[in-house]
Short mmCIF file of C-alpha atoms in Angstrom, two decimals:
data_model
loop_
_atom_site.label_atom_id
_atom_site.label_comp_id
_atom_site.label_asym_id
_atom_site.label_seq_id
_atom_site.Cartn_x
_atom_site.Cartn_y
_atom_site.Cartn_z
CA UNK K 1 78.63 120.19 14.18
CA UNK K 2 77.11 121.42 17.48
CA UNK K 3 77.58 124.67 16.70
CA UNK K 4 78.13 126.60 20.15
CA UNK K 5 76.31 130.11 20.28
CA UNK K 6 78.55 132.98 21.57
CA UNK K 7 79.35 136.35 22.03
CA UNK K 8 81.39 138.86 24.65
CA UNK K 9 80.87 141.95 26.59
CA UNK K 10 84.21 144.00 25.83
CA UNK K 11 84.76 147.74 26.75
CA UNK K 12 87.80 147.21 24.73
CA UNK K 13 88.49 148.37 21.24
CA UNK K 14 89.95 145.10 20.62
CA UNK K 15 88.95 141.93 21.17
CA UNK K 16 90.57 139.34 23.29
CA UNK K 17 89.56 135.81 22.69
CA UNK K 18 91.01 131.75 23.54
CA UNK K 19 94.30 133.64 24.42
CA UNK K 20 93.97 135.27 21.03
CA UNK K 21 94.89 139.62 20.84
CA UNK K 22 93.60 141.23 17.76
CA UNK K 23 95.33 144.12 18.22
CA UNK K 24 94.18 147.35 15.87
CA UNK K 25 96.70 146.89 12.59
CA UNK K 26 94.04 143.35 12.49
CA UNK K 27 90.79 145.62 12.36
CA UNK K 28 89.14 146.46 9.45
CA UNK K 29 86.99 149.96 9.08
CA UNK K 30 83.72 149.37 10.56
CA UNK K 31 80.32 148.38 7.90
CA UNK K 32 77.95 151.06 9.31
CA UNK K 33 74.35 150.54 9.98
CA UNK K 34 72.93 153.27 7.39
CA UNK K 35 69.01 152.48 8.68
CA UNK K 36 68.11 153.68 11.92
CA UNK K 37 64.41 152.11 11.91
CA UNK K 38 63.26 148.92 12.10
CA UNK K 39 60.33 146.65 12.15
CA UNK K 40 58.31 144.66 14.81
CA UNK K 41 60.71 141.19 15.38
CA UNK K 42 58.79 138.58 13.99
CA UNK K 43 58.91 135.43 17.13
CA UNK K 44 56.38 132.33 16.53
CA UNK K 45 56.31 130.89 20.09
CA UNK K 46 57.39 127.09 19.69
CA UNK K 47 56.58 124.57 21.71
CA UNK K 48 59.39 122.14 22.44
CA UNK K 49 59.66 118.55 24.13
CA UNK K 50 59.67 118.23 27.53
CA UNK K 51 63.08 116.96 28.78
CA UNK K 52 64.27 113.59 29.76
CA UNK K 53 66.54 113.09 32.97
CA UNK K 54 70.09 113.62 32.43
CA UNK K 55 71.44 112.85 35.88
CA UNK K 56 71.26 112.67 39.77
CA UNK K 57 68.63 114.58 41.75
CA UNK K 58 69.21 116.08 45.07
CA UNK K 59 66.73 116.76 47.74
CA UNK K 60 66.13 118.61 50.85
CA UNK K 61 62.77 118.76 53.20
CA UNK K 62 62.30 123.04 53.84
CA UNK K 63 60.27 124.89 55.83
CA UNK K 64 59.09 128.10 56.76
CA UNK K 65 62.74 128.72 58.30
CA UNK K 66 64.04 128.55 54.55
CA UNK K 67 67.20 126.90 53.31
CA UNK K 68 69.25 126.60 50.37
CA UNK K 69 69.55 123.40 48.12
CA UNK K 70 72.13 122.63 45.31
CA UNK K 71 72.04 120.34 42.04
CA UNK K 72 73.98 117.15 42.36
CA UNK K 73 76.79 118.51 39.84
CA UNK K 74 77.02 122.17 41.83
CA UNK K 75 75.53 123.92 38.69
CA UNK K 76 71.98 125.42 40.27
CA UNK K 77 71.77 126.71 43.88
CA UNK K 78 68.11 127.34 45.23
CA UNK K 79 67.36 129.97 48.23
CA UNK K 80 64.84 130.10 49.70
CA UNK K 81 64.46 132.97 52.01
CA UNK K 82 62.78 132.43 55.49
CA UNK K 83 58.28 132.98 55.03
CA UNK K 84 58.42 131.98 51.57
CA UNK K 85 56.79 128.81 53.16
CA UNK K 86 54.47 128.26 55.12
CA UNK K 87 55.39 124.31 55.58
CA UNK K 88 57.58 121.98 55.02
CA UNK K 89 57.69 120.72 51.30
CA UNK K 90 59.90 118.32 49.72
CA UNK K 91 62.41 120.33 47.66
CA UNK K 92 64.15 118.68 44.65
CA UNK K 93 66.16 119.68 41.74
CA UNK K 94 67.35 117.14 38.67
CA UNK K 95 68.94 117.78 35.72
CA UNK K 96 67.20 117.27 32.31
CA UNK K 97 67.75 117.21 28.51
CA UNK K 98 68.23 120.74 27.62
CA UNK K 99 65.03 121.55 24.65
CA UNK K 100 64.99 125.20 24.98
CA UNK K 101 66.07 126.16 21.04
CA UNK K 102 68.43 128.61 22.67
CA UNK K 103 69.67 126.71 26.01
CA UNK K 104 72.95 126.41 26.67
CA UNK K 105 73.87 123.68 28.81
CA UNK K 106 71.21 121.29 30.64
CA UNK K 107 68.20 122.45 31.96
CA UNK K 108 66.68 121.67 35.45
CA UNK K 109 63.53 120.33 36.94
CA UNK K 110 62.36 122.32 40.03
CA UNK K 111 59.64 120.50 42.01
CA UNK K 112 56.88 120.78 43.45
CA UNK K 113 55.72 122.72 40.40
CA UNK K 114 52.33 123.31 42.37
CA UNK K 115 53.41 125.88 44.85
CA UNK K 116 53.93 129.65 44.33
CA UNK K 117 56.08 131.23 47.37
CA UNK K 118 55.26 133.63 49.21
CA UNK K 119 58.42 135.37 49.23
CA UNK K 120 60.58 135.30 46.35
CA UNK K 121 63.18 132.06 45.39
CA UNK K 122 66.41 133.20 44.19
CA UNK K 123 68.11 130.61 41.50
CA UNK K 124 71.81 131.13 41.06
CA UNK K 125 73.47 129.50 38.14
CA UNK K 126 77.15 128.99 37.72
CA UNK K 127 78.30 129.13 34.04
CA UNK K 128 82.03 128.32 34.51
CA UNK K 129 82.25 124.78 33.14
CA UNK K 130 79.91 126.40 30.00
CA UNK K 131 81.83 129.24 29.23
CA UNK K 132 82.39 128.50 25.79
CA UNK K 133 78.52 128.70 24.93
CA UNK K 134 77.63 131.46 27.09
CA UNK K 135 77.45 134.81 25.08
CA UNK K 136 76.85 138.58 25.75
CA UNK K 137 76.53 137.71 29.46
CA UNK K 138 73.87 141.14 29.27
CA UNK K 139 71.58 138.94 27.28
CA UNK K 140 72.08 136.04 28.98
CA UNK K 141 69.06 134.74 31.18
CA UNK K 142 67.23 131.88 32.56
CA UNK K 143 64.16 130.67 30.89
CA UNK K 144 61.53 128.93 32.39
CA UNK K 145 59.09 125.83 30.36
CA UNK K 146 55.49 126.35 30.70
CA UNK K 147 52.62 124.54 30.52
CA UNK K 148 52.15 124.86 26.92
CA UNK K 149 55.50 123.54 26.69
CA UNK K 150 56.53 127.06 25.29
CA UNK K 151 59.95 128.19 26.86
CA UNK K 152 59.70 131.93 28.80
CA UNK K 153 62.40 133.79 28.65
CA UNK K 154 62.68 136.05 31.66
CA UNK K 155 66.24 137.14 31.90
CA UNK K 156 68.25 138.21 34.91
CA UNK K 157 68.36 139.77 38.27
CA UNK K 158 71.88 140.02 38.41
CA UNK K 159 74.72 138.64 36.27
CA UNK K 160 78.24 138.33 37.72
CA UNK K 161 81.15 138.24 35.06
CA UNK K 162 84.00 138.25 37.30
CA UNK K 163 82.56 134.62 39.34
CA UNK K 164 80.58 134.00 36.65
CA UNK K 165 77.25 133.49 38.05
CA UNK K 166 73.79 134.71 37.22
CA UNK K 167 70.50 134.83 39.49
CA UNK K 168 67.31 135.16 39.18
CA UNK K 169 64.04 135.87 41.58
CA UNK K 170 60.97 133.61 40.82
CA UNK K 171 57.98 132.99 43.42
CA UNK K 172 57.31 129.59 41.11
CA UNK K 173 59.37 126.36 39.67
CA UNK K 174 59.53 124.62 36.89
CA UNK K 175 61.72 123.17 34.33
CA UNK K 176 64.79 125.78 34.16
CA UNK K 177 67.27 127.02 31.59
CA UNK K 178 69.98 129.32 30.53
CA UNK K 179 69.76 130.76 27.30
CA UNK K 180 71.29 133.34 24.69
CA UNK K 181 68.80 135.14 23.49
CA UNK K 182 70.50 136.87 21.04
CA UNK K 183 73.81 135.32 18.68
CA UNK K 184 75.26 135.40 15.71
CA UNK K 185 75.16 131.93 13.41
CA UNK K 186 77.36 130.48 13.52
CA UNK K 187 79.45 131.22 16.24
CA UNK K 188 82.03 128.91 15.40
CA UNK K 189 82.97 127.94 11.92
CA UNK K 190 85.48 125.98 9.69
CA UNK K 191 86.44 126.90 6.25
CA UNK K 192 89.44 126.32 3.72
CA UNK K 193 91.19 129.68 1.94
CA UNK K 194 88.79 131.26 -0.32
CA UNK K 195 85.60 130.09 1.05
CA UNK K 196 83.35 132.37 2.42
CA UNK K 197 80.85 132.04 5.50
CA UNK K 198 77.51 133.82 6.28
CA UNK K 199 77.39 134.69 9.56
CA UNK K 200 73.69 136.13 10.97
CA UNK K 201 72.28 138.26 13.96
CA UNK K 202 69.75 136.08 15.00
CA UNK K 203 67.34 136.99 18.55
CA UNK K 204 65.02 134.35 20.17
CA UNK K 205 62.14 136.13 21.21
CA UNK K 206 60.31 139.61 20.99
CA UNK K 207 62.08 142.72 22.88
CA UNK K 208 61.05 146.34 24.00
CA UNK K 209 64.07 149.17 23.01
CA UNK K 210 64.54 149.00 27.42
CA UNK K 211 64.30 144.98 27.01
CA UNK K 212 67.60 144.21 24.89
CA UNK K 213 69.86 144.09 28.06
CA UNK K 214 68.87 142.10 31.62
CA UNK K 215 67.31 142.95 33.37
CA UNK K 216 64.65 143.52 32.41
CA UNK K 217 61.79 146.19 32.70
CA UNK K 218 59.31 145.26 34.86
CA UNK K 219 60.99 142.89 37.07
CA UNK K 220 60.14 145.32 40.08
CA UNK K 221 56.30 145.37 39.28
CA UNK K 222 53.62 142.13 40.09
CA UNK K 223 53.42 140.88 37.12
CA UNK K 224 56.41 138.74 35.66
CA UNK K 225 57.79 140.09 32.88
CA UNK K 226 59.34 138.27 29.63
CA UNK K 227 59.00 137.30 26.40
CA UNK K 228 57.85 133.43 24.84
CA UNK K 229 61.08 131.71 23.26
CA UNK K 230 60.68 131.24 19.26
CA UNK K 231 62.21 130.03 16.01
CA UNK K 232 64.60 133.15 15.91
CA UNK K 233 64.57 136.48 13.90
CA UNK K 234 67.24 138.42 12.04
CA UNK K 235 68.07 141.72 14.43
CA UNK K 236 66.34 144.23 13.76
CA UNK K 237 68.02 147.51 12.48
CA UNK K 238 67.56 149.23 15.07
CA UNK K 239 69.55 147.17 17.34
CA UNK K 240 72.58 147.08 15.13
CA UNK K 241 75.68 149.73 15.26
CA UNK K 242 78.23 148.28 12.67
CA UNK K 243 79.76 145.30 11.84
CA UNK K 244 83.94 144.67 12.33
CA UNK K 245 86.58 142.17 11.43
CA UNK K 246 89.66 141.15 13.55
CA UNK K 247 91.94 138.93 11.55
CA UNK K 248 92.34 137.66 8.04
CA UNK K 249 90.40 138.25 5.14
CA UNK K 250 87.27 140.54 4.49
CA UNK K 251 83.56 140.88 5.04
CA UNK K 252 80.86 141.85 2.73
CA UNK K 253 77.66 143.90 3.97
CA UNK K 254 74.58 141.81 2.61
CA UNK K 255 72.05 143.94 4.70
CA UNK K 256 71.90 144.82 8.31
CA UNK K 257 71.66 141.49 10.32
CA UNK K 258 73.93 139.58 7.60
CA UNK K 259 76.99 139.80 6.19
CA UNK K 260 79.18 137.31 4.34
CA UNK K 261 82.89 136.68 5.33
CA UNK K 262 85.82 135.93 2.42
CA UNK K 263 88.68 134.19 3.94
CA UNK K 264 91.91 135.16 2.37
CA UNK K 265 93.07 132.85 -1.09
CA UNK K 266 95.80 131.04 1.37
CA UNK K 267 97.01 130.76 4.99
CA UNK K 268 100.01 129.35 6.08
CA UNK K 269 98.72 126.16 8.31
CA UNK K 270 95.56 128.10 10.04
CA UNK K 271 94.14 131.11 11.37
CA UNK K 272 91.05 132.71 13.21
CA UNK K 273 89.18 135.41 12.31
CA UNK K 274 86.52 137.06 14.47
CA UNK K 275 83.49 138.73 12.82
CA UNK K 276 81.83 141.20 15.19
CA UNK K 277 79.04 143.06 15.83
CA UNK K 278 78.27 145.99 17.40
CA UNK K 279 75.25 146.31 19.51
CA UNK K 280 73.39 149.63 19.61
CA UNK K 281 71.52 148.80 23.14
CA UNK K 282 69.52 150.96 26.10
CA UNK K 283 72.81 151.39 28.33
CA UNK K 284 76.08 152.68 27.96
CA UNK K 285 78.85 150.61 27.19
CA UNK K 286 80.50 148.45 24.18
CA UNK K 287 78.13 145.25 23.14
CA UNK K 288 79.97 142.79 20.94
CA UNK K 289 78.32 139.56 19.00
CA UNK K 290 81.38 137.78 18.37
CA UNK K 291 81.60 134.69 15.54
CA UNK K 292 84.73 132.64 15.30
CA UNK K 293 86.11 131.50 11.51
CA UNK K 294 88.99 129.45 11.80
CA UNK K 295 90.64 128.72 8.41
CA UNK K 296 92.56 125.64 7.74
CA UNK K 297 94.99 125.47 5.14
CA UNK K 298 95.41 121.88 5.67
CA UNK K 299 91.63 120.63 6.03
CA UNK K 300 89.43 119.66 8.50
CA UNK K 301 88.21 117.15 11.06
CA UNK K 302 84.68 116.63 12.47
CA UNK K 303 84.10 114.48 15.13
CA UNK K 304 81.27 113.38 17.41
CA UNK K 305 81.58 110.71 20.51
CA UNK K 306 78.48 108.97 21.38
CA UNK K 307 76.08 110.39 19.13
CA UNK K 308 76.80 113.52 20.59
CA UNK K 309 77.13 117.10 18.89
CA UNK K 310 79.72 117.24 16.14
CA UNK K 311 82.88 119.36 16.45
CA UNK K 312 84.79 120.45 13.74
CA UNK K 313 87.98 121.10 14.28
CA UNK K 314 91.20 121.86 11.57
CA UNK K 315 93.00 119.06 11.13
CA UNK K 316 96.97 118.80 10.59
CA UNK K 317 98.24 117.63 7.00
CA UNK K 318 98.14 113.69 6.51
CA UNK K 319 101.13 112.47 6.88
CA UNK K 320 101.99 109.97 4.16
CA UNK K 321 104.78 107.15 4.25
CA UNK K 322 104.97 104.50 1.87
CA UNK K 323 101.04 103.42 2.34
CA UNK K 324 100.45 104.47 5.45
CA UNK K 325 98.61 107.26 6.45
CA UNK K 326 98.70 109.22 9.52
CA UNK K 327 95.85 112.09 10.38
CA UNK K 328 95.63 114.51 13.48
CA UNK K 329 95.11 117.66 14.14
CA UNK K 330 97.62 120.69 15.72
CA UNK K 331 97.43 121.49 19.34
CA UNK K 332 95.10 119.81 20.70
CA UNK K 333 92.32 121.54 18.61
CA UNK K 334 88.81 120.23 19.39
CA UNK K 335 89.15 119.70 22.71
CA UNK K 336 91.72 116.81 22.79
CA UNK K 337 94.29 114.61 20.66
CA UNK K 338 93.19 112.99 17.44
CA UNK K 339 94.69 110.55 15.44
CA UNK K 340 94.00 108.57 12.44
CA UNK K 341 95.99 105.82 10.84
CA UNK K 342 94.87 103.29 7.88
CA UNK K 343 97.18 101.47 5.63
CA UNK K 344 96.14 102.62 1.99
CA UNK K 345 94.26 104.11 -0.84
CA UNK K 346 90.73 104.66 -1.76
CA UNK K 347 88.70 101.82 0.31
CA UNK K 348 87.74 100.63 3.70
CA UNK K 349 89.99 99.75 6.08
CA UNK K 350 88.75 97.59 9.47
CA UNK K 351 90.18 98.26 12.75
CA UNK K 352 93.33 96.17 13.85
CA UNK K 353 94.72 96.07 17.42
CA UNK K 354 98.73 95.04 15.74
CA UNK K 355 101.34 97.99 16.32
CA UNK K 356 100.80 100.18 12.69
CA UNK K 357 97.79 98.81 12.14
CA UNK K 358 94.25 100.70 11.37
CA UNK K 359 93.49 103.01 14.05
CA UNK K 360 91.91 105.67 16.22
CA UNK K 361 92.49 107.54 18.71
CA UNK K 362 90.85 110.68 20.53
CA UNK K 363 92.57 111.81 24.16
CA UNK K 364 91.08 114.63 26.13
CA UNK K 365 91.86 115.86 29.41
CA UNK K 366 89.56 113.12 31.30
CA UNK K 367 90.05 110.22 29.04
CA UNK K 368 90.97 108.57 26.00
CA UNK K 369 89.06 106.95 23.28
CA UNK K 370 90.47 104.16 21.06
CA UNK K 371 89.67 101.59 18.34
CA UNK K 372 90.00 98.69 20.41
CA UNK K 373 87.98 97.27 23.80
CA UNK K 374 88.47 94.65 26.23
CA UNK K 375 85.74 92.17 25.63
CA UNK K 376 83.45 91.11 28.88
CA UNK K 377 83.54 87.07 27.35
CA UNK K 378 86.77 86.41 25.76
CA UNK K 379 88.33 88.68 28.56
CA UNK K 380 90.96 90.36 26.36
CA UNK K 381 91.54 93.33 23.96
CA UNK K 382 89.67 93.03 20.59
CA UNK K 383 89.69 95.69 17.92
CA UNK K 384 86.26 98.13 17.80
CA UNK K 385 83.85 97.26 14.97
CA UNK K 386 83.15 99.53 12.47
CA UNK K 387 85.60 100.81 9.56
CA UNK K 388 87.80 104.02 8.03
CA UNK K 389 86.54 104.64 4.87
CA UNK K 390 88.62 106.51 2.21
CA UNK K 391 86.29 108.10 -0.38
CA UNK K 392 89.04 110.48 -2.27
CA UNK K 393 92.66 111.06 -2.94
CA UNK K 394 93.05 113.96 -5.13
CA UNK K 395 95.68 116.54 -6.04
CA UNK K 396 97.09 116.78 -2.82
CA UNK K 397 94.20 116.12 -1.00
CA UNK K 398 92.59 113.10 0.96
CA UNK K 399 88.96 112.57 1.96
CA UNK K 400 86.96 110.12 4.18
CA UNK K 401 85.01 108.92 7.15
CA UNK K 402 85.16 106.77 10.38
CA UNK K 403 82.81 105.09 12.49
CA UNK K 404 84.01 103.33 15.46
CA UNK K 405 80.89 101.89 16.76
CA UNK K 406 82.41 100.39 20.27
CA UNK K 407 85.16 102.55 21.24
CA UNK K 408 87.09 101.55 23.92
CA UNK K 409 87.57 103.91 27.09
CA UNK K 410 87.74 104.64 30.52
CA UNK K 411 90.64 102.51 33.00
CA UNK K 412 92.31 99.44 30.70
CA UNK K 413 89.16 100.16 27.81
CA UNK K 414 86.67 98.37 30.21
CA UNK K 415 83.62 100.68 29.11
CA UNK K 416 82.18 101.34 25.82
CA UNK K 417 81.16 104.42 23.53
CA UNK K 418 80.66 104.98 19.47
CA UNK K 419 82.97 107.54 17.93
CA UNK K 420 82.15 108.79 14.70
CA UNK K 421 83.22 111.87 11.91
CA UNK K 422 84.04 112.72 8.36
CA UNK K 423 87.48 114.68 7.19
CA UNK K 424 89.44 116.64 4.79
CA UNK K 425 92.71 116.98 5.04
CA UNK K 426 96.02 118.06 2.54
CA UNK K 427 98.45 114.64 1.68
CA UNK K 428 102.41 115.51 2.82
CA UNK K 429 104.12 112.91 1.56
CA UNK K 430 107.39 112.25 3.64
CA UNK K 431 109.39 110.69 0.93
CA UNK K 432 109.04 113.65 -1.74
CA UNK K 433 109.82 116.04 0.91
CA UNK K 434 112.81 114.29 2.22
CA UNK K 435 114.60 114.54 -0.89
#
């Protein structure tokens, strides 16, 4: 599962999230930070990949008159004020495979990488279409790569949580990011009734006391200021106010930067709980980590579409009639409209294109994903390759995978994808409950 990284700035004593009020009769009495002091964050700089190309670039020839240039999908405008120049140059920005440990969304290639402005470049990025990985947007920030393919993390000149934009000033390019640079892990999570979850303060890279929030110190002075992106570190104490609970269920203090959640013994269908923290920071104001543990009292369903990040998502009881089985999931959980249908016990079942036959199905917003194709030579619709695999039916439950290795999509299943995932789900059976 991709887990998504998360968090939200909320001057509220209760938190709002996905449409979700936890009002205060869902709060439990805060776990206090006892330790006020802390030691030195231990950050190894890591060097990471250098990013492939992940879509269109977009050009403009500026001069010393300045201009402004946009990415090909609207995510990264470029200013350049008038003098920064002193020619014309080739301006170009592509989007590339996102390597930054703690990037959220895709990074961008800035080129020429050989000229330093003379006046300073502002980068704006719009994080609407990644809301749901952006988190505290006050420790949000771009990161730049450098040449020792370690990832800088310089944060913000100004963040904008109504349009949702950030910017930041450079006088350089490079390959550009957004990043978190703190979180809690997980920041989403899917568990059955009685399990319990860790969930960690993690940061990404060094920080003064005046450094937790963007921006940051020394952005006014010449030299740049930031911090190299590592394999993270718990919090330190000193950053950490108390730890909170909106929903169902109860959390265990482990030590500062951890503490273990223990959903409740049963839950009728599902529910979310949201384990907080709260920051202690330079500024004034409320700074919540958030991390999101849904419980499903009917299982779960993880599911990844070509050989992208897994999502788990909780899954709906399978519905059982006669020897047919029927899998999805409630409301549209996981981003679209699953369903799962095979005709039997333990075993494998192939794909079958026949009205109640084996099947798959996955419809989101844009399109829909199925277990059948239309092939280029034989010019009709053919089932997908691959199989449903049972691998357990016991007391009341059902367990399995599915690989669909040329899933059908796109206008009359003319293109091609692999779905794959895993599941757990509960077994209603329509003819006991009937009677």
């Amino acid at each position: 599962m991709k887990v998504q990284l998360n968090s939200l700035y909320i001057f509220l004593t209760c938190a709002t999230l996905g449409g979700i009020l936890f009002g205060t009769s869902c709060k439990r009495a805060p776990i206090k930070n006892e330790e006020e002091s802390g030691t030195e964050i231990a950050i190894t700089p890591l060097a990471r990949p250098i990013g492939s190309v992940k879509g269109q670039a977009s050009s403009k020839t500026i001069g010393p008159a300045g201009g402004v240039l946009s990415s090909a999908d609207g995510q990264l405008k470029i200013s350049i004020p008038a003098g920064a120049l002193t020619e014309e140059k080739l301006i170009l920005v592509q989007p590339i495979e996102q390597t930054n440990i703690a990037g959220i969304g895709l990074s961008y290639r800035l080129t020429p990488h050989n000229v330093i402005f003379k006046k300073a470049v502002t980068l704006t990025f719009d994080w609407k279409a990644i809301t749901d990985q952006v988190g505290l947007p006050q420790t949000l920030g771009f990161a730049y790569q450098q040449g020792d393919q370690v990832w800088k993390y310089v944060g913000a000149s100004t963040t904008d949580t109504v349009h949702k934009t950030i910017s930041y000033e450079t006088t350089h390019f490079s390959d550009w990011s957004l990043m978190n640079r703190l979180s809690l892990e997980p920041y989403e999570a899917s568990i059955e009734p009685g399990q319990t979850q860790s969930v960690r303060a993690l940061i990404y890279t060094q920080t003064k006391w005046d450094d937790l929030l963007t921006p940051l110190t020394g952005a006014d002075q010449a030299t740049e200021p930031g911090y190299p992106v590592g394999t993270p570190a718990a919090l330190p104490r000193k950053f950490i106010d108390s730890w909170e609970l909106a929903g169902p269920g109860k959390i265990v203090k482990t030590d500062a930067s951890t503490v273990t959640y223990q959903a409740p013994a049963s839950v009728n269908g599902s529910a979310t709980a949201v384990v907080n923290l709260k920051l202690k920071a330079p500024r004034a104001g409320t700074y919540l980590l958030l991390s999101n543990i849904h419980i499903s009292g009917n299982g779960w369903i993880e599911l990844s579409i070509a050989g992208g990040g897994t999502v788990k998502f909780p899954a709906s009881s399978a519905a059982k009639s006669g020897n047919t089985y029927l899998l999805s999931n409630p409301e549209n959980e996981g981003g679209g409209y699953f369903l799962l249908r095979w005709n039997g016990g333990v075993g494998s079942y192939k794909y079958e294109i026949s009205n109640g036959g084996n099947h798959f199905h996955f419809q989101t917003s844009k399109t829909t994903y199925m277990s059948r194709y239309v092939d280029n030579i034989v010019k009709d619709l053919v089932p997908s390759g691959g199989q449903i695999q049972i691998t357990k039916i016991d007391k009341g439950w059902v367990e399995g995978m599915f690989n669909v290795p040329n899933a059908g999509y796109g206008p009359m299943l003319l293109d091609i994808t692999s779905a794959s995932g895993r599941f757990r789900a509960k077994v209603y059976n329509t003819a006991t409950h009937a009677r």
